[in-house]
Coordinates of C-alpha atoms in Angstrom, one line a residue:
Chain A
X1 CA 45.9 -27.4 68.5
X2 CA 43.8 -24.6 69.9
X3 CA 42.3 -24.6 73.4
X4 CA 38.9 -24.8 71.8
X5 CA 39.9 -27.9 69.8
X6 CA 41.4 -29.4 73.0
X7 CA 38.2 -28.8 74.9
X8 CA 36.3 -30.4 72.0
X9 CA 38.5 -33.5 72.2
X10 CA 38.0 -33.7 76.0
X11 CA 34.2 -33.5 75.5
X12 CA 34.3 -36.3 72.9
X13 CA 36.7 -38.4 75.0
X14 CA 34.3 -38.2 78.0
X15 CA 31.1 -38.8 76.1
X16 CA 32.5 -41.6 74.0
X17 CA 34.1 -42.9 77.3
X18 CA 30.6 -44.3 78.1
X19 CA 30.7 -46.2 74.8
X20 CA 34.3 -47.4 75.6
X21 CA 33.2 -48.7 79.0
X22 CA 30.4 -50.6 77.2
X23 CA 32.8 -52.1 74.8
X24 CA 35.1 -53.0 77.7
X25 CA 32.3 -55.1 79.2
X26 CA 31.9 -57.2 76.1
X27 CA 35.4 -57.2 74.8
X28 CA 37.4 -57.6 78.0
X29 CA 35.0 -58.9 80.7
X30 CA 32.8 -61.3 78.7
X31 CA 35.3 -62.1 76.0
X32 CA 32.4 -61.7 73.6
X33 CA 33.4 -59.7 70.5
X34 CA 30.3 -57.5 69.9
X35 CA 29.9 -55.4 66.8
X36 CA 26.3 -54.5 67.7
X37 CA 27.7 -51.2 69.1
X38 CA 28.0 -49.8 65.5
X39 CA 24.2 -50.0 65.4
X40 CA 23.4 -49.2 69.0
X41 CA 25.3 -45.9 69.1
X42 CA 23.0 -44.4 66.3
X43 CA 20.1 -46.3 67.9
X44 CA 20.5 -44.3 71.0
X45 CA 20.9 -41.1 69.0
X46 CA 17.8 -41.9 66.9
X47 CA 15.6 -42.7 69.9
X48 CA 16.7 -39.6 71.8
X49 CA 16.4 -37.3 68.8
X50 CA 13.0 -38.7 67.7
X51 CA 11.6 -38.4 71.1
X52 CA 12.8 -34.8 71.6
X53 CA 11.3 -33.7 68.3
X54 CA 8.1 -35.3 69.5
X55 CA 8.2 -33.0 72.5
X56 CA 9.3 -35.6 75.1
X57 CA 11.6 -34.3 77.9
X58 CA 15.3 -34.8 76.9
X59 CA 16.1 -36.6 80.1
X60 CA 13.4 -39.2 79.5
X61 CA 14.7 -39.6 76.0
X62 CA 18.1 -40.6 77.4
X63 CA 16.4 -43.3 79.6
X64 CA 14.5 -44.5 76.5
X65 CA 17.8 -44.6 74.5
X66 CA 19.4 -46.7 77.3
X67 CA 16.5 -49.1 77.3
X68 CA 16.6 -49.5 73.5
X69 CA 20.3 -50.2 73.6
X70 CA 19.7 -52.9 76.3
X71 CA 17.1 -54.5 74.1
X72 CA 19.3 -54.5 71.1
X73 CA 22.2 -56.0 73.1
X74 CA 19.9 -58.7 74.5
X75 CA 18.9 -59.7 70.9
X76 CA 22.5 -60.2 70.0
X77 CA 23.1 -62.2 73.1
X78 CA 20.1 -64.4 72.7
X79 CA 21.0 -65.1 69.0
X80 CA 24.5 -66.2 70.3
X81 CA 23.4 -68.2 73.3
X82 CA 20.0 -69.7 72.4
X83 CA 20.5 -70.1 68.7
X84 CA 24.2 -70.9 69.1
X85 CA 25.2 -68.4 66.4
X86 CA 28.8 -67.4 66.6
X87 CA 29.0 -64.2 68.7
X88 CA 30.7 -62.1 66.0
X89 CA 28.1 -63.1 63.4
X90 CA 25.2 -62.6 65.8
X91 CA 26.3 -59.1 66.5
X92 CA 26.8 -58.3 62.8
X93 CA 23.2 -59.6 62.1
X94 CA 21.8 -57.3 64.8
X95 CA 23.9 -54.4 63.6
X96 CA 22.6 -54.8 60.1
X97 CA 19.0 -55.0 61.2
X98 CA 19.5 -51.9 63.4
X99 CA 20.4 -49.8 60.4
X100 CA 16.8 -50.1 59.0
X101 CA 15.3 -49.8 62.4
X102 CA 17.2 -46.6 63.1
X103 CA 15.9 -45.0 59.9
X104 CA 12.3 -46.2 60.9
X105 CA 12.7 -44.6 64.3
X106 CA 13.7 -41.3 62.9
X107 CA 11.5 -41.5 59.8
X108 CA 14.4 -40.4 57.7
X109 CA 18.2 -40.9 57.8
X110 CA 18.9 -38.0 60.1
X111 CA 17.3 -35.5 62.4
X112 CA 18.6 -32.1 63.5
X113 CA 18.1 -30.9 67.0
X114 CA 18.9 -27.2 66.3
X115 CA 16.7 -25.1 68.7
X116 CA 15.3 -28.2 70.2
X117 CA 15.5 -28.7 74.0
X118 CA 18.4 -30.7 75.2
X119 CA 19.7 -31.8 78.7
X120 CA 22.2 -29.0 78.7
X121 CA 19.4 -26.4 79.2
X122 CA 19.1 -27.7 82.7
X123 CA 22.5 -26.3 83.5
X124 CA 22.1 -22.8 82.0
X125 CA 21.6 -21.5 85.6
X126 CA 25.4 -22.0 86.1
X127 CA 26.0 -19.2 83.7
X128 CA 28.9 -21.0 82.0
X129 CA 29.4 -21.2 78.2
X130 CA 27.7 -24.2 76.7
X131 CA 30.9 -25.9 75.6
X132 CA 32.2 -25.8 79.2
X133 CA 28.9 -27.2 80.5
X134 CA 29.1 -30.2 78.1
X135 CA 32.7 -31.0 79.1
X136 CA 31.8 -30.9 82.8
X137 CA 28.6 -32.8 82.4
X138 CA 30.1 -35.6 80.4
X139 CA 33.1 -35.8 82.7
X140 CA 30.8 -36.3 85.7
X141 CA 28.7 -38.9 83.7
X142 CA 31.6 -41.0 82.6
X143 CA 33.2 -40.9 86.1
X144 CA 29.8 -41.9 87.8
X145 CA 29.4 -44.7 85.2
X146 CA 33.0 -45.9 85.8
X147 CA 32.5 -46.1 89.6
X148 CA 29.1 -47.7 89.3
X149 CA 30.6 -50.3 86.9
X150 CA 33.4 -51.0 89.3
X151 CA 31.0 -51.6 92.2
X152 CA 28.8 -53.8 89.9
X153 CA 31.7 -56.0 88.8
X154 CA 32.4 -56.8 92.5
X155 CA 28.8 -57.8 93.3
X156 CA 27.7 -61.5 93.3
X157 CA 26.2 -61.0 89.9
X158 CA 29.3 -59.1 88.7
X159 CA 31.6 -61.8 89.8
X160 CA 29.5 -64.4 88.0
X161 CA 29.7 -62.3 84.8
X162 CA 33.4 -62.0 85.1
X163 CA 33.8 -65.8 85.7
X164 CA 31.7 -66.4 82.6
X165 CA 34.1 -64.4 80.5
X166 CA 37.2 -65.9 82.1
X167 CA 36.3 -69.6 82.3
X168 CA 32.8 -70.6 81.2
X169 CA 33.4 -74.3 82.2
X170 CA 34.3 -73.3 85.7
X171 CA 31.4 -70.9 85.9
X172 CA 28.9 -73.6 85.0
X173 CA 30.4 -76.1 87.4
X174 CA 29.9 -73.4 90.1
X175 CA 26.2 -73.2 89.2
X176 CA 26.4 -70.1 87.1
X177 CA 23.9 -69.8 84.2
X178 CA 26.5 -68.6 81.7
X179 CA 23.9 -67.9 78.9
X180 CA 22.0 -65.6 81.2
X181 CA 25.2 -63.8 82.3
X182 CA 26.1 -63.2 78.6
X183 CA 22.6 -61.7 78.0
X184 CA 22.9 -59.4 81.1
X185 CA 26.4 -58.3 80.2
X186 CA 25.8 -57.6 76.6
X187 CA 22.6 -55.7 77.4
X188 CA 24.3 -53.5 79.9
X189 CA 27.1 -52.9 77.4
X190 CA 24.8 -51.8 74.6
X191 CA 22.7 -49.8 76.9
X192 CA 25.8 -47.7 77.8
X193 CA 26.7 -47.4 74.1
X194 CA 23.2 -46.2 73.2
X195 CA 23.3 -43.7 76.1
X196 CA 26.6 -42.5 74.7
X197 CA 25.0 -42.1 71.3
X198 CA 22.0 -40.2 72.7
X199 CA 24.3 -37.7 74.5
X200 CA 26.4 -37.3 71.4
X201 CA 23.3 -36.5 69.4
X202 CA 22.2 -33.9 71.9
X203 CA 25.6 -32.2 72.1
X204 CA 26.3 -32.1 68.4
X205 CA 22.7 -31.1 67.5
X206 CA 21.8 -34.0 65.2
X207 CA 21.4 -37.7 64.9
X208 CA 22.5 -39.5 61.8
X209 CA 22.1 -43.1 60.8
X210 CA 25.8 -43.3 59.7
X211 CA 27.2 -41.9 62.9
X212 CA 27.9 -45.4 64.3
X213 CA 30.4 -46.5 61.7
X214 CA 33.7 -47.3 63.3
X215 CA 32.4 -47.3 66.8
X216 CA 33.8 -50.7 67.7
X217 CA 37.2 -49.8 66.2
X218 CA 37.3 -46.5 68.1
X219 CA 36.3 -48.4 71.3
X220 CA 38.9 -51.1 70.9
X221 CA 41.6 -48.5 70.0
X222 CA 40.7 -46.5 73.2
X223 CA 40.9 -49.6 75.4
X224 CA 44.2 -50.8 74.0
X225 CA 45.7 -47.3 74.2
X226 CA 44.5 -46.9 77.8
X227 CA 45.7 -50.4 78.8
X228 CA 49.2 -49.8 77.5
X229 CA 49.4 -46.8 79.8
X230 CA 47.3 -47.5 82.8
X231 CA 47.5 -51.3 83.0
X232 CA 45.0 -54.0 83.7
X233 CA 45.9 -55.4 87.1
X234 CA 42.5 -54.8 88.8
X235 CA 38.9 -54.0 87.6
X236 CA 39.1 -50.3 88.7
X237 CA 42.4 -50.0 86.7
X238 CA 40.8 -51.6 83.7
X239 CA 37.9 -49.1 83.8
X240 CA 40.4 -46.3 84.2
X241 CA 42.1 -47.6 81.1
X242 CA 38.8 -47.3 79.2
X243 CA 38.1 -43.7 80.3
X244 CA 41.7 -42.5 80.0
X245 CA 42.1 -44.4 76.7
X246 CA 39.0 -42.7 75.3
X247 CA 40.2 -39.2 76.1
X248 CA 43.7 -39.9 74.7
X249 CA 42.3 -41.4 71.6
X250 CA 40.2 -38.3 70.8
X251 CA 43.2 -36.0 71.6
X252 CA 45.4 -38.0 69.2
X253 CA 42.7 -37.8 66.5
X254 CA 42.4 -34.0 67.1
X255 CA 46.2 -33.6 66.9
X256 CA 46.3 -35.7 63.7
X257 CA 43.6 -33.5 62.2
X258 CA 45.2 -30.2 63.2
X259 CA 48.7 -30.7 61.7
X260 CA 49.8 -30.6 58.2
X261 CA 52.4 -33.2 57.3
X262 CA 54.3 -31.9 54.2
X263 CA 51.7 -31.5 51.5
X264 CA 49.4 -33.9 53.3
X265 CA 46.6 -32.4 55.3
X266 CA 44.5 -35.0 57.1
X267 CA 40.7 -34.7 56.8
X268 CA 38.0 -36.4 58.9
X269 CA 37.8 -39.1 56.2
X270 CA 41.3 -40.2 57.1
X271 CA 40.3 -40.9 60.7
X272 CA 39.8 -44.6 60.1
X273 CA 43.3 -44.9 58.8
X274 CA 44.7 -43.0 61.7
X275 CA 42.8 -45.3 64.1
X276 CA 44.0 -48.4 62.3
X277 CA 47.6 -47.2 62.6
X278 CA 47.1 -46.2 66.3
X279 CA 45.8 -49.7 67.1
X280 CA 48.8 -51.3 65.5
X281 CA 51.2 -49.1 67.4
X282 CA 49.5 -49.8 70.7
X283 CA 49.5 -53.6 70.0
X284 CA 53.2 -53.3 69.3
X285 CA 54.1 -51.7 72.6
X286 CA 54.4 -55.0 74.7
X287 CA 56.2 -56.6 71.8
X288 CA 58.7 -53.7 71.4
X289 CA 59.2 -53.5 75.2
X290 CA 60.1 -57.2 75.4
X291 CA 62.5 -56.8 72.5
X292 CA 64.1 -53.8 74.0
X293 CA 64.6 -55.5 77.4
X294 CA 66.1 -58.5 75.8
X295 CA 68.4 -56.3 73.8
X296 CA 69.8 -54.9 77.0
Chain B
X1 CA 21.2 -91.7 96.0
X2 CA 22.5 -90.9 92.5
X3 CA 21.4 -93.4 89.9
X4 CA 22.2 -93.7 86.2
X5 CA 20.0 -96.2 84.5
X6 CA 20.9 -97.7 81.1
X7 CA 22.5 -94.4 79.9
X8 CA 24.1 -94.4 76.5
X9 CA 26.2 -91.6 74.8
X10 CA 27.4 -91.8 71.3
X11 CA 29.7 -89.1 69.8
X12 CA 29.8 -88.1 66.1
X13 CA 26.8 -90.3 65.5
X14 CA 26.4 -91.3 61.8
X15 CA 29.9 -90.4 60.8
X16 CA 33.0 -92.6 60.4
X17 CA 34.2 -91.2 63.7
X18 CA 31.3 -92.6 65.6
X19 CA 32.3 -93.5 69.1
X20 CA 30.1 -95.2 71.7
X21 CA 31.5 -93.6 74.8
X22 CA 29.0 -94.9 77.3
X23 CA 27.1 -98.1 76.4
X24 CA 23.8 -98.7 78.3
X25 CA 25.5 -98.3 81.6
X26 CA 23.8 -98.6 84.9
X27 CA 25.2 -97.3 88.2
X28 CA 23.7 -96.8 91.6
X29 CA 25.7 -94.6 93.9
X30 CA 24.8 -95.1 97.6
X31 CA 24.9 -92.3 100.1
X32 CA 28.4 -92.1 101.6
X33 CA 30.1 -94.1 98.8
X34 CA 33.6 -93.2 97.8
X35 CA 34.0 -94.9 94.4
X36 CA 37.2 -95.1 92.5
X37 CA 37.0 -95.7 88.8
X38 CA 39.7 -97.2 86.7
X39 CA 40.0 -98.3 83.0
X40 CA 42.2 -97.7 80.1
X41 CA 42.1 -94.7 77.8
X42 CA 38.8 -94.4 76.0
X43 CA 37.0 -96.7 78.5
X44 CA 34.5 -93.9 79.1
X45 CA 35.6 -92.8 82.6
X46 CA 35.6 -89.1 81.9
X47 CA 32.5 -89.4 79.7
X48 CA 30.6 -91.0 82.7
X49 CA 31.5 -88.1 84.9
X50 CA 30.6 -85.6 82.2
X51 CA 27.2 -87.3 81.9
X52 CA 26.6 -87.2 85.6
X53 CA 27.6 -83.6 85.8
X54 CA 25.5 -82.5 82.8
X55 CA 28.3 -81.4 80.5
X56 CA 26.7 -83.9 78.1
X57 CA 23.1 -85.0 78.1
X58 CA 22.8 -88.8 77.5
X59 CA 21.2 -90.0 74.2
X60 CA 19.1 -92.5 76.2
X61 CA 18.6 -93.6 79.7
X62 CA 17.8 -91.6 82.9
X63 CA 19.8 -90.0 85.7
X64 CA 18.1 -89.5 89.0
X65 CA 19.4 -87.7 92.1
X66 CA 17.7 -88.3 95.4
X67 CA 14.6 -89.5 93.5
X68 CA 14.4 -86.5 91.2
X69 CA 14.9 -87.0 87.4
X70 CA 17.8 -84.7 86.4
X71 CA 18.5 -86.3 83.0
X72 CA 17.9 -83.1 81.0
X73 CA 19.0 -80.6 83.6
X74 CA 21.7 -78.3 82.3
X75 CA 25.1 -78.4 83.9
X76 CA 24.8 -75.2 85.9
X77 CA 21.6 -76.4 87.5
X78 CA 23.1 -79.7 88.6
X79 CA 26.0 -77.8 90.1
X80 CA 23.7 -77.1 93.0
X81 CA 24.3 -80.7 94.1
X82 CA 27.5 -81.6 92.4
X83 CA 31.0 -80.4 93.1
X84 CA 33.7 -81.1 90.5
X85 CA 37.5 -81.1 90.2
X86 CA 38.9 -81.5 86.7
X87 CA 42.1 -83.1 85.3
X88 CA 43.3 -79.8 84.0
X89 CA 44.1 -77.4 86.8
X90 CA 43.3 -74.4 84.7
X91 CA 39.6 -75.4 84.2
X92 CA 38.5 -75.4 87.9
X93 CA 39.4 -71.8 88.7
X94 CA 39.4 -68.3 87.1
X95 CA 43.0 -67.3 86.6
X96 CA 42.2 -63.5 86.1
X97 CA 40.3 -63.4 89.4
X98 CA 41.7 -63.4 93.0
X99 CA 41.6 -66.3 95.3
X100 CA 38.9 -64.8 97.5
X101 CA 36.8 -64.0 94.3
X102 CA 37.0 -67.6 93.2
X103 CA 36.0 -68.8 96.6
X104 CA 33.1 -66.2 96.7
X105 CA 31.9 -67.6 93.4
X106 CA 31.9 -71.2 94.8
X107 CA 30.2 -69.9 98.0
X108 CA 27.1 -68.9 96.0
X109 CA 26.9 -72.3 94.2
X110 CA 23.3 -73.3 94.0
X111 CA 22.1 -69.8 95.3
X112 CA 20.9 -66.8 93.3
X113 CA 23.6 -64.3 92.3
X114 CA 22.4 -61.0 93.6
X115 CA 23.4 -57.4 93.2
X116 CA 25.1 -57.3 96.6
X117 CA 28.6 -57.0 97.7
X118 CA 30.3 -60.1 96.4
X119 CA 32.6 -60.6 99.4
X120 CA 31.9 -59.5 103.0
X121 CA 34.4 -59.5 105.9
X122 CA 32.5 -62.5 107.3
X123 CA 33.1 -64.4 104.1
X124 CA 36.8 -63.6 104.3
X125 CA 37.0 -65.0 107.8
X126 CA 35.4 -68.2 106.6
X127 CA 37.7 -68.4 103.5
X128 CA 40.8 -67.9 105.6
X129 CA 39.6 -70.6 107.9
X130 CA 39.0 -73.1 105.1
X131 CA 42.1 -72.2 103.2
X132 CA 44.2 -72.9 106.3
X133 CA 43.2 -76.6 106.0
X134 CA 45.3 -76.8 102.8
X135 CA 48.5 -75.8 104.7
X136 CA 49.7 -73.9 101.7
X137 CA 49.6 -70.4 103.2
X138 CA 46.9 -69.3 100.8
X139 CA 45.0 -67.9 103.7
X140 CA 47.4 -65.0 103.7
X141 CA 47.1 -64.4 99.9
X142 CA 43.4 -63.8 99.5
X143 CA 43.9 -61.0 97.1
X144 CA 46.5 -62.7 94.9
X145 CA 45.3 -63.6 91.4
X146 CA 44.9 -67.4 90.9
X147 CA 47.1 -67.4 87.8
X148 CA 50.2 -66.9 90.0
X149 CA 49.5 -70.2 91.7
X150 CA 51.0 -73.5 90.7
X151 CA 49.0 -76.3 89.2
X152 CA 49.0 -78.2 92.5
X153 CA 47.8 -75.1 94.4
X154 CA 45.1 -74.5 91.9
X155 CA 43.9 -78.1 92.3
X156 CA 43.8 -77.8 96.0
X157 CA 41.8 -74.5 95.7
X158 CA 39.4 -76.2 93.2
X159 CA 38.9 -79.0 95.7
X160 CA 38.1 -76.6 98.4
X161 CA 35.7 -74.6 96.1
X162 CA 34.0 -77.8 95.1
X163 CA 33.3 -78.7 98.7
X164 CA 32.8 -75.1 100.1
X165 CA 29.0 -75.7 99.8
X166 CA 28.4 -79.3 100.9
X167 CA 27.8 -81.1 97.6
X168 CA 25.5 -84.2 97.5
X169 CA 28.2 -85.7 95.3
X170 CA 31.8 -84.9 94.5
X171 CA 33.2 -85.8 91.1
X172 CA 37.0 -86.0 90.7
X173 CA 38.2 -86.6 87.1
X174 CA 41.9 -87.7 87.3
X175 CA 42.5 -84.5 89.3
X176 CA 46.1 -85.4 90.1
X177 CA 47.1 -86.7 86.7
X178 CA 48.6 -83.3 85.6
X179 CA 50.6 -82.9 88.7
X180 CA 54.1 -84.0 89.6
X181 CA 54.2 -87.2 91.9
X182 CA 54.9 -85.3 95.1
X183 CA 52.2 -82.7 94.6
X184 CA 49.8 -85.4 93.4
X185 CA 50.4 -87.3 96.7
X186 CA 49.6 -84.2 98.7
X187 CA 46.5 -83.4 96.7
X188 CA 45.3 -87.1 97.2
X189 CA 45.9 -86.9 100.9
X190 CA 43.9 -83.7 101.1
X191 CA 41.1 -85.3 99.0
X192 CA 40.9 -88.2 101.4
X193 CA 40.9 -85.9 104.4
X194 CA 38.1 -83.6 103.0
X195 CA 35.9 -86.5 101.9
X196 CA 36.1 -88.2 105.3
X197 CA 35.8 -85.0 107.3
X198 CA 32.7 -83.8 105.4
X199 CA 31.4 -87.4 105.0
X200 CA 31.0 -86.8 101.2
X201 CA 29.8 -89.1 98.5
X202 CA 32.4 -89.1 95.8
X203 CA 33.5 -90.6 92.5
X204 CA 37.1 -90.4 91.7
X205 CA 38.5 -91.4 88.3
X206 CA 42.1 -92.4 88.2
X207 CA 44.7 -94.1 86.1
X208 CA 46.6 -95.3 89.0
X209 CA 45.6 -98.8 90.3
X210 CA 47.4 -98.4 93.6
X211 CA 45.4 -95.2 94.3
X212 CA 42.2 -96.9 93.2
X213 CA 42.8 -99.7 95.7
X214 CA 44.0 -97.7 98.6
X215 CA 41.2 -95.1 98.5
X216 CA 37.5 -95.3 98.8
X217 CA 35.1 -98.1 99.7
X218 CA 34.1 -99.2 96.2
X219 CA 36.0 -99.8 93.0
X220 CA 34.6 -99.8 89.5
X221 CA 36.5 -100.9 86.4
X222 CA 35.3 -99.7 83.0
X223 CA 35.9 -101.0 79.5
X224 CA 34.4 -99.7 76.2
X225 CA 31.7 -97.7 77.9
X226 CA 30.6 -100.4 80.3
X227 CA 31.2 -101.3 83.9
X228 CA 33.0 -104.7 83.9
X229 CA 33.7 -104.9 87.6
X230 CA 32.1 -103.4 90.7
X231 CA 33.9 -104.4 93.9
X232 CA 32.3 -103.1 97.2
X233 CA 33.6 -102.9 100.7
X234 CA 35.0 -106.3 101.8
X235 CA 35.4 -107.5 98.3
X236 CA 37.4 -104.4 97.5
X237 CA 39.7 -104.7 100.5
X238 CA 40.8 -108.1 99.3
X239 CA 41.7 -106.9 95.8
X240 CA 45.3 -106.6 94.7
X241 CA 46.9 -104.9 91.7
X242 CA 47.4 -108.5 90.3
X243 CA 43.7 -109.1 90.5
X244 CA 43.0 -106.0 88.5
X245 CA 45.6 -106.8 85.9
X246 CA 44.1 -110.3 85.5
X247 CA 40.6 -108.9 85.1
X248 CA 41.9 -106.6 82.5
X249 CA 43.7 -109.3 80.5
X250 CA 40.4 -111.3 80.6
X251 CA 38.4 -108.6 78.9
X252 CA 40.9 -107.0 76.8
X253 CA 42.8 -110.0 75.3
X254 CA 45.5 -108.9 73.0
X255 CA 45.1 -105.2 73.6
X256 CA 46.2 -106.0 77.1
X257 CA 50.0 -105.5 76.6
X258 CA 49.4 -101.9 75.6
X259 CA 47.1 -101.2 78.5
X260 CA 49.5 -102.7 81.0
X261 CA 51.9 -99.8 80.3
X262 CA 49.1 -97.3 80.8
X263 CA 47.8 -98.8 84.0
X264 CA 50.7 -99.9 86.2
X265 CA 51.9 -97.2 88.6

């Protein structure tokens, strides 16, 4: 793998790290399997790209993307809590609806942002090459988000959200409105995913309605990969797992794409299979560890 | 103070599995009452507590607390006034969270959950102080996760959490049934101590007739979703296990022999 490819993997790992932190909130904290993210990632990209092409400041477009993601997440959560639709199904419904909405927002299935202003222009004064700026910017953003999330999960509200995911009966008997906690948690999660999508669109120079496919699987793979290495003992460790897992996942993907195995040369279309195998390998780690220890 | 008037709850209505769990039951709980509830399996003891706590909403009838109609209030809203300990030690606490986090959750019962630091040093001092009452050494283990605690320790913690903010009424649903006899005895002693120290109004469901007789100031016997006996104060003091068994045999007839096994301690 070349240094350039490695830098690219880091950039992707950091920017999708925001998405992974979002998935962590639903998947691990709330225990609410949420596939909405496959729709909110391109939603964020679509909102940001559409606003930028309409001459809106790219920073405002990021805030708008975040808000759009929160709204999409709250729709899923309201379907699941008020209408008592199974969470997985509720999220698939929203995700499906978002596909059409995303095309409406862009007016067509994709928008290119070549020569359009992006947030990276604000850092031109540093005199660094663009691909270094993106890596540094995304690294700072994902670390800030991680630490803010850590702090949030230890607030009164954060504790109530964690209790809702861990033990809803206990939460209710301690006076916690569990439905409201689910709405808040799923909204924040999807807001982060949409922000991640908006940043991806600005860095790769286009938004595409299909860019969200496999988001949830990549998110889960990253979390599981990170957890098997970093551990899950405390909240800060869990969020580290998400960030580290996200970077490792992108590096593994980059490595898989850069090597030729015999006559087989992997192409980007093989990524989903690589991801699937990776998830299985990660899930096998605790099982194999136990087996190995018993063997001794 | 807490009144349930003619409440009825039917499960699986209109199916072959239809069960009348609570059958137009009326109960007035007075301020300071410590009621023990006995009855065989399926008598409706747990259903009664679930209806009072808001886990279920009654099909008919009304529930009032201090004059306010709370019949349709959801569970989380009633929790402002109601503390609960469950039969299953795993239900009352969050295993993945630490002891102090669990207590912090309980300490905000009935109050808004703000975006503020969840636990302050002041809270910790209070938690240590309250935990020391248990005599389990948990005051030195604030940052331990609850899932490393035993069932008995978890029940003690739940009891403490249910009473951390003074509840108008404390509901105990066979909270010692899942524990070994020695631990159960300790938890019961603690229950008695906390209820009398804080002068709480409480309802305790139990399978154990000796417990039902030795604790509280009022005893209720349930059968098929109805209250069939309500012994208060002096009347309760005179009651014996034999009296209770006789009362059971009167209402249950031939089903009695089976119940006898369930009820004797």
